[in-house]
Amino acid sequence: MQKRKLGNSGLEVSALGLGCMRMSFGDKLTDKQEMITFLHKAVERGITFFDTAEVYGPFTNEELVGEALEPFRGKVVIATKFGWKHGDKGPHPSAGPDSPAQSRSNGWPRPHSKGSESRLLTCSTSTGLTQMCQWKMWPER
Amino acid sequence: MFYQHRPDPNVPMEDVAGAVKELIQAGKVKHFGLSESNADQIRRAHAVQPVTALQSEYSIWWRAIEDDILPTLEELGIGLVPYSPLGRGYLTGKVDESTTFDSTDIRARNPRFTQEAIKANRVVIDLLARIGEQKGATPAQIALAWLLAQKPWIVPIPGSRKLERLDENIGAANIELTANDLIEIEKAMSKIKVVGDRY
């Protein structure tokens, strides 16, 4: 598949990415193993850009994407998102961002990213192993 | 890449960008993204930590970002990652008035998926199908090819859980719409009033 660059950042990804939300959220339930196999086939077809978010689940979609793409560490880019309330209204903009948790004085967005780190267990470049080591050094809060 | 999922009215963009900058410096994440932010918010965040991409809804039937967001992204060198590039499945042409949605399906409560909207917006599918016939492509492929043709720094992220649909989407990357095709689409779309809010 052709590649494209996202603006001036130098980040190069497949011309089409893959939205993963509904693999475990916002639709009928799917079999996790089936979705992992599906994600592997997407990589085989040249997709290198995968989209998830902390609020999808919450948490389970990041877990799925992280687990499925672990074997391709350094070869694919995972994009995730922070800062959406996991409220009882569910995944809707009217639920609004989780403002209190986002105050920088509360350490935001560190608690969120810490969670995303442990769920994703992978990262976007060939320095993946280094990053894993760094993640383990992240202080507990 | 680490996106702010939605702007928070209670937290300045500079603080958000500053917090992600620290994460990048610490090696926790590589790139900063925003989602559904306005031009001012993008500028303010970008001044603190360069933004790699904006993820916002953009497709042939939802083009609100063309007025001020796209020019801002171009000026600042920020990529665009359109979500719902196939209009939550509608632009595949596989949804009609008889389609029922499971209660867990987010479309069951979406204004563009009422029976009235599904019926009224069929003209968009007819257009995509007409262009598709000339290219040997499906409506979904034309919808994605249209997005790819807008700017070279656009990377749509259609969702899929079926190989057949994934392969169909991937096929869109090889479909080239000419300037004339784009003009034809533009003319036809200008006469269509899309029915239903996007949320």
Short mmCIF file of C-alpha atoms in Angstrom, two decimals:
data_model
loop_
_atom_site.label_atom_id
_atom_site.label_comp_id
_atom_site.label_asym_id
_atom_site.label_seq_id
_atom_site.Cartn_x
_atom_site.Cartn_y
_atom_site.Cartn_z
CA MET A 1 0.00 0.00 0.00
CA GLN A 2 1.11 3.55 -0.70
CA LYS A 3 2.36 5.64 2.21
CA ARG A 4 1.52 9.18 3.19
CA LYS A 5 3.17 11.71 5.49
CA LEU A 6 1.10 13.42 8.15
CA GLY A 7 1.94 17.09 7.65
CA ASN A 8 5.48 18.24 8.42
CA SER A 9 5.96 15.77 11.26
CA GLY A 10 7.72 13.19 9.14
CA LEU A 11 5.37 10.50 10.45
CA GLU A 12 4.74 8.17 7.54
CA VAL A 13 1.81 5.76 7.56
CA SER A 14 -0.21 3.73 5.09
CA ALA A 15 -2.49 5.91 2.94
CA LEU A 16 -5.43 4.31 4.71
CA GLY A 17 -5.41 3.56 8.42
CA LEU A 18 -7.74 1.21 10.24
CA GLY A 19 -10.32 2.37 12.76
CA CYS A 20 -10.52 -0.26 15.49
CA MET A 21 -13.28 1.08 17.79
CA ARG A 22 -16.02 -1.25 16.76
CA MET A 23 -13.85 -4.31 17.16
CA SER A 24 -14.81 -4.15 20.82
CA PHE A 25 -17.10 -1.16 21.34
CA GLY A 26 -20.17 0.59 20.01
CA ASP A 27 -21.51 -2.44 18.18
CA LYS A 28 -22.38 -6.10 18.59
CA LEU A 29 -19.80 -8.05 20.54
CA THR A 30 -17.07 -9.74 18.58
CA ASP A 31 -14.72 -12.57 19.37
CA LYS A 32 -11.40 -11.17 20.58
CA GLN A 33 -9.28 -13.86 18.95
CA GLU A 34 -11.08 -13.30 15.68
CA MET A 35 -10.31 -9.59 15.88
CA ILE A 36 -6.65 -10.25 16.67
CA THR A 37 -6.44 -12.44 13.56
CA PHE A 38 -8.18 -9.70 11.60
CA LEU A 39 -5.67 -7.08 12.79
CA HIS A 40 -2.80 -9.36 11.77
CA LYS A 41 -4.30 -9.67 8.30
CA ALA A 42 -4.58 -5.89 8.09
CA VAL A 43 -0.83 -5.64 8.81
CA GLU A 44 -0.14 -8.29 6.13
CA ARG A 45 -2.04 -6.12 3.67
CA GLY A 46 0.17 -3.13 4.40
CA ILE A 47 -1.88 -1.16 6.93
CA THR A 48 0.51 0.52 9.37
CA PHE A 49 -1.80 2.98 11.14
CA PHE A 50 -4.28 1.82 13.78
CA ASP A 51 -6.76 3.98 15.66
CA THR A 52 -8.08 3.39 19.17
CA ALA A 53 -8.94 5.43 22.29
CA GLU A 54 -8.97 5.00 26.03
CA VAL A 55 -12.72 5.59 26.13
CA TYR A 56 -13.47 2.77 23.69
CA GLY A 57 -14.55 0.13 26.15
CA PRO A 58 -13.34 1.97 28.18
CA PHE A 59 -9.88 0.41 28.07
CA THR A 60 -10.71 -2.86 26.28
CA ASN A 61 -10.09 -1.52 22.79
CA GLU A 62 -6.59 -0.32 23.69
CA GLU A 63 -5.95 -3.72 25.22
CA LEU A 64 -7.09 -5.51 22.08
CA VAL A 65 -5.06 -3.31 19.73
CA GLY A 66 -1.98 -3.43 21.96
CA GLU A 67 -2.10 -7.20 22.31
CA ALA A 68 -2.78 -7.84 18.63
CA LEU A 69 -0.03 -5.55 17.35
CA GLU A 70 2.64 -6.48 19.88
CA PRO A 71 4.37 -8.80 17.34
CA PHE A 72 4.69 -5.85 14.96
CA ARG A 73 6.34 -3.48 17.41
CA GLY A 74 8.40 -0.93 15.52
CA LYS A 75 6.60 -1.62 12.25
CA VAL A 76 3.22 -0.03 12.93
CA VAL A 77 1.86 3.19 14.43
CA ILE A 78 -0.85 3.11 17.08
CA ALA A 79 -2.84 6.26 17.70
CA THR A 80 -4.85 6.51 20.90
CA LYS A 81 -6.77 9.30 22.59
CA PHE A 82 -7.05 10.67 26.11
CA GLY A 83 -9.48 12.98 27.84
CA TRP A 84 -13.00 11.68 27.41
CA LYS A 85 -15.16 10.99 30.40
CA HIS A 86 -16.00 7.32 30.91
CA GLY A 87 -19.36 8.41 32.20
CA ASP A 88 -22.66 6.61 32.54
CA LYS A 89 -23.83 8.37 29.39
CA GLY A 90 -21.33 6.35 27.46
CA PRO A 91 -19.46 7.30 24.35
CA HIS A 92 -21.23 10.46 23.33
CA PRO A 93 -19.93 14.02 23.05
CA SER A 94 -22.69 15.18 25.37
CA ALA A 95 -20.95 13.28 28.14
CA GLY A 96 -18.20 15.90 27.84
CA PRO A 97 -14.59 15.65 28.82
CA ASP A 98 -13.71 14.48 32.30
CA SER A 99 -12.65 17.94 33.38
CA PRO A 100 -11.74 17.40 37.03
CA ALA A 101 -9.43 14.57 36.09
CA GLN A 102 -7.82 16.74 33.46
CA SER A 103 -6.56 19.48 35.70
CA ARG A 104 -2.82 19.64 35.34
CA SER A 105 -2.52 20.06 39.08
CA ASN A 106 -3.93 16.56 39.37
CA GLY A 107 -1.12 15.32 37.19
CA TRP A 108 -3.22 15.02 34.09
CA PRO A 109 -2.78 13.55 31.57
CA ARG A 110 -0.24 11.31 33.26
CA PRO A 111 -2.67 8.90 34.91
CA HIS A 112 -4.35 8.43 31.54
CA SER A 113 -1.18 7.93 29.58
CA LYS A 114 0.12 5.54 32.21
CA GLY A 115 -2.94 3.43 31.64
CA SER A 116 -2.63 3.63 27.90
CA GLU A 117 1.02 2.61 28.14
CA SER A 118 0.36 -0.56 30.02
CA ARG A 119 -2.53 -1.45 27.77
CA LEU A 120 -0.86 -0.74 24.49
CA LEU A 121 2.46 -2.34 25.38
CA THR A 122 3.87 -1.23 22.10
CA CYS A 123 4.98 1.87 20.35
CA SER A 124 5.51 3.44 17.02
CA THR A 125 9.16 3.23 16.12
CA SER A 126 12.17 1.00 16.03
CA THR A 127 13.12 2.28 19.47
CA GLY A 128 10.29 0.19 20.84
CA LEU A 129 12.39 -1.88 23.20
CA THR A 130 13.97 1.20 24.69
CA GLN A 131 10.57 2.66 25.25
CA MET A 132 9.35 -0.46 26.99
CA CYS A 133 12.23 -0.11 29.41
CA GLN A 134 11.40 3.53 29.96
CA TRP A 135 7.79 2.70 30.58
CA LYS A 136 8.70 0.30 33.32
CA MET A 137 10.60 3.12 35.01
CA TRP A 138 7.54 5.37 35.05
CA PRO A 139 6.90 6.14 38.71
CA GLU A 140 3.72 4.80 40.26
CA ARG A 141 1.28 7.43 41.48
CA MET B 1 0.44 9.13 18.62
CA PHE B 2 -1.48 10.62 21.51
CA TYR B 3 -4.58 12.66 20.67
CA GLN B 4 -6.62 14.84 22.95
CA HIS B 5 -10.00 13.22 22.26
CA ARG B 6 -11.98 16.46 22.50
CA PRO B 7 -11.08 20.02 23.55
CA ASP B 8 -11.80 20.62 27.23
CA PRO B 9 -13.38 24.04 27.85
CA ASN B 10 -11.87 24.07 31.34
CA VAL B 11 -8.25 23.38 30.43
CA PRO B 12 -6.22 25.81 28.27
CA MET B 13 -4.87 24.26 25.07
CA GLU B 14 -1.40 25.42 26.12
CA ASP B 15 -1.61 23.22 29.21
CA VAL B 16 -2.74 20.22 27.22
CA ALA B 17 0.06 20.72 24.70
CA GLY B 18 2.56 21.30 27.51
CA ALA B 19 1.56 18.09 29.25
CA VAL B 20 1.91 16.06 26.05
CA LYS B 21 5.22 17.79 25.33
CA GLU B 22 6.50 16.45 28.64
CA LEU B 23 5.33 12.97 27.69
CA ILE B 24 7.14 13.24 24.35
CA GLN B 25 10.31 14.48 26.05
CA ALA B 26 10.07 11.57 28.48
CA GLY B 27 9.79 9.18 25.53
CA LYS B 28 6.31 8.01 26.49
CA VAL B 29 4.67 8.98 23.21
CA LYS B 30 6.04 10.07 19.84
CA HIS B 31 3.43 12.39 18.40
CA PHE B 32 0.75 14.83 19.54
CA GLY B 33 -2.70 14.92 17.98
CA LEU B 34 -5.96 16.80 18.45
CA SER B 35 -9.52 15.89 17.60
CA GLU B 36 -12.49 18.07 16.66
CA SER B 37 -10.59 21.20 17.74
CA ASN B 38 -11.27 24.58 16.16
CA ALA B 39 -8.66 26.66 14.29
CA ASP B 40 -7.82 28.80 17.32
CA GLN B 41 -7.36 25.76 19.56
CA ILE B 42 -5.12 24.12 16.95
CA ARG B 43 -2.93 27.23 16.71
CA ARG B 44 -2.60 27.60 20.46
CA ALA B 45 -1.66 23.96 20.99
CA HIS B 46 0.69 23.88 17.99
CA ALA B 47 2.62 26.89 19.35
CA VAL B 48 3.57 24.87 22.45
CA GLN B 49 4.02 21.41 20.94
CA PRO B 50 3.86 20.81 17.18
CA VAL B 51 0.73 18.89 16.31
CA THR B 52 1.24 15.92 13.97
CA ALA B 53 -2.39 15.35 13.04
CA LEU B 54 -5.94 16.45 13.65
CA GLN B 55 -8.54 13.70 13.75
CA SER B 56 -11.91 15.13 12.83
CA GLU B 57 -14.96 13.95 10.98
CA TYR B 58 -14.61 14.54 7.26
CA SER B 59 -16.24 12.82 4.34
CA ILE B 60 -18.09 13.62 1.16
CA TRP B 61 -21.29 14.22 3.18
CA TRP B 62 -19.74 16.08 6.15
CA ARG B 63 -17.47 18.90 5.01
CA ALA B 64 -17.73 21.55 7.71
CA ILE B 65 -13.95 21.60 8.26
CA GLU B 66 -13.26 22.85 4.74
CA ASP B 67 -13.93 26.50 5.59
CA ASP B 68 -11.26 27.23 8.16
CA ILE B 69 -9.76 23.98 9.51
CA LEU B 70 -8.25 22.61 6.29
CA PRO B 71 -6.51 25.91 5.43
CA THR B 72 -5.17 26.11 8.99
CA LEU B 73 -3.77 22.57 8.81
CA GLU B 74 -2.15 23.33 5.46
CA GLU B 75 -0.59 26.52 6.77
CA LEU B 76 0.81 24.84 9.89
CA GLY B 77 1.85 21.58 8.23
CA ILE B 78 -0.47 19.35 10.22
CA GLY B 79 -1.91 16.12 8.81
CA LEU B 80 -5.61 15.27 8.79
CA VAL B 81 -7.00 11.91 9.86
CA PRO B 82 -10.68 11.87 8.87
CA TYR B 83 -12.82 9.64 11.05
CA SER B 84 -16.12 8.19 9.83
CA PRO B 85 -14.81 8.61 6.27
CA LEU B 86 -17.59 6.28 5.12
CA GLY B 87 -20.28 8.07 7.11
CA ARG B 88 -20.48 5.27 9.71
CA GLY B 89 -21.13 2.78 6.93
CA TYR B 90 -23.81 4.70 5.08
CA LEU B 91 -21.55 5.64 2.17
CA THR B 92 -20.96 1.97 1.38
CA GLY B 93 -24.52 1.96 0.03
CA LYS B 94 -25.28 -1.15 2.05
CA VAL B 95 -27.63 0.64 4.45
CA ASP B 96 -31.26 1.14 3.43
CA GLU B 97 -34.59 1.84 5.09
CA SER B 98 -35.05 -1.80 5.98
CA THR B 99 -31.69 -1.98 7.82
CA THR B 100 -32.12 -2.54 11.54
CA PHE B 101 -29.44 -1.69 14.09
CA ASP B 102 -28.69 -3.72 17.18
CA SER B 103 -29.34 -1.73 20.38
CA THR B 104 -25.58 -1.82 21.06
CA ASP B 105 -24.91 -0.22 17.66
CA ILE B 106 -24.22 3.51 18.06
CA ARG B 107 -26.08 4.17 14.82
CA ALA B 108 -29.36 3.12 16.45
CA ARG B 109 -29.38 6.60 18.06
CA ASN B 110 -27.76 8.60 15.24
CA PRO B 111 -29.90 11.23 13.43
CA ARG B 112 -28.41 10.29 10.06
CA PHE B 113 -29.71 6.77 10.49
CA THR B 114 -33.39 7.48 10.93
CA GLN B 115 -35.49 5.95 8.16
CA GLU B 116 -36.23 9.44 6.79
CA ALA B 117 -32.56 10.41 6.62
CA ILE B 118 -31.55 7.07 5.12
CA LYS B 119 -34.12 7.56 2.40
CA ALA B 120 -33.41 11.25 1.75
CA ASN B 121 -29.64 10.80 1.55
CA ARG B 122 -29.83 7.98 -0.97
CA VAL B 123 -28.96 10.57 -3.65
CA VAL B 124 -25.41 10.65 -2.26
CA ILE B 125 -25.06 6.89 -2.81
CA ASP B 126 -26.52 7.24 -6.29
CA LEU B 127 -23.81 9.78 -7.11
CA LEU B 128 -21.03 7.60 -5.68
CA ALA B 129 -22.38 4.61 -7.59
CA ARG B 130 -22.53 6.57 -10.83
CA ILE B 131 -18.90 7.70 -10.53
CA GLY B 132 -17.97 4.20 -9.40
CA GLU B 133 -19.43 2.64 -12.52
CA GLN B 134 -17.05 4.67 -14.67
CA LYS B 135 -14.10 3.51 -12.59
CA GLY B 136 -15.11 -0.06 -11.83
CA ALA B 137 -15.29 0.89 -8.16
CA THR B 138 -17.80 0.63 -5.32
CA PRO B 139 -19.47 3.65 -3.68
CA ALA B 140 -17.24 3.17 -0.59
CA GLN B 141 -14.13 3.20 -2.76
CA ILE B 142 -15.20 6.43 -4.44
CA ALA B 143 -15.94 8.03 -1.06
CA LEU B 144 -12.43 7.13 0.18
CA ALA B 145 -10.73 8.05 -3.11
CA TRP B 146 -12.48 11.43 -2.92
CA LEU B 147 -10.96 12.03 0.52
CA LEU B 148 -7.49 10.94 -0.61
CA ALA B 149 -7.78 13.30 -3.59
CA GLN B 150 -8.44 16.35 -1.42
CA LYS B 151 -4.90 16.69 0.02
CA PRO B 152 -1.79 14.46 0.01
CA TRP B 153 -1.57 14.72 3.81
CA ILE B 154 -4.99 13.19 4.48
CA VAL B 155 -5.11 9.64 5.89
CA PRO B 156 -8.66 8.31 6.39
CA ILE B 157 -9.27 5.60 8.98
CA PRO B 158 -12.30 3.56 7.91
CA GLY B 159 -13.28 1.00 10.50
CA SER B 160 -13.81 -2.58 9.49
CA ARG B 161 -14.13 -6.04 11.00
CA LYS B 162 -14.51 -8.05 7.83
CA LEU B 163 -11.73 -8.95 5.40
CA GLU B 164 -13.97 -8.42 2.43
CA ARG B 165 -14.70 -4.84 3.51
CA LEU B 166 -11.06 -4.21 4.46
CA ASP B 167 -9.94 -5.29 0.99
CA GLU B 168 -12.60 -3.12 -0.60
CA ASN B 169 -11.35 -0.11 1.39
CA ILE B 170 -7.71 -0.82 0.57
CA GLY B 171 -8.67 -0.93 -3.11
CA ALA B 172 -9.65 2.73 -2.87
CA ALA B 173 -5.99 3.72 -2.55
CA ASN B 174 -5.48 2.69 -6.19
CA ILE B 175 -8.42 4.61 -7.61
CA GLU B 176 -7.55 7.92 -9.13
CA LEU B 177 -10.18 10.58 -9.50
CA THR B 178 -9.38 13.08 -12.25
CA ALA B 179 -9.95 16.82 -11.99
CA ASN B 180 -13.06 16.30 -14.11
CA ASP B 181 -14.35 13.57 -11.79
CA LEU B 182 -13.87 15.89 -8.81
CA ILE B 183 -15.69 18.71 -10.58
CA GLU B 184 -18.57 16.38 -11.44
CA ILE B 185 -18.81 15.26 -7.81
CA GLU B 186 -18.60 18.86 -6.61
CA LYS B 187 -21.40 19.99 -8.91
CA ALA B 188 -23.65 17.11 -7.96
CA MET B 189 -23.00 17.48 -4.22
CA SER B 190 -23.74 21.21 -4.33
CA LYS B 191 -27.30 20.34 -5.35
CA ILE B 192 -27.75 17.83 -2.53
CA LYS B 193 -28.88 18.80 0.92
CA VAL B 194 -27.77 16.09 3.33
CA VAL B 195 -30.43 15.30 5.94
CA GLY B 196 -29.74 14.65 9.64
CA ASP B 197 -27.19 15.83 12.21
CA ARG B 198 -23.99 13.81 12.44
CA TYR B 199 -24.51 13.05 16.15
#
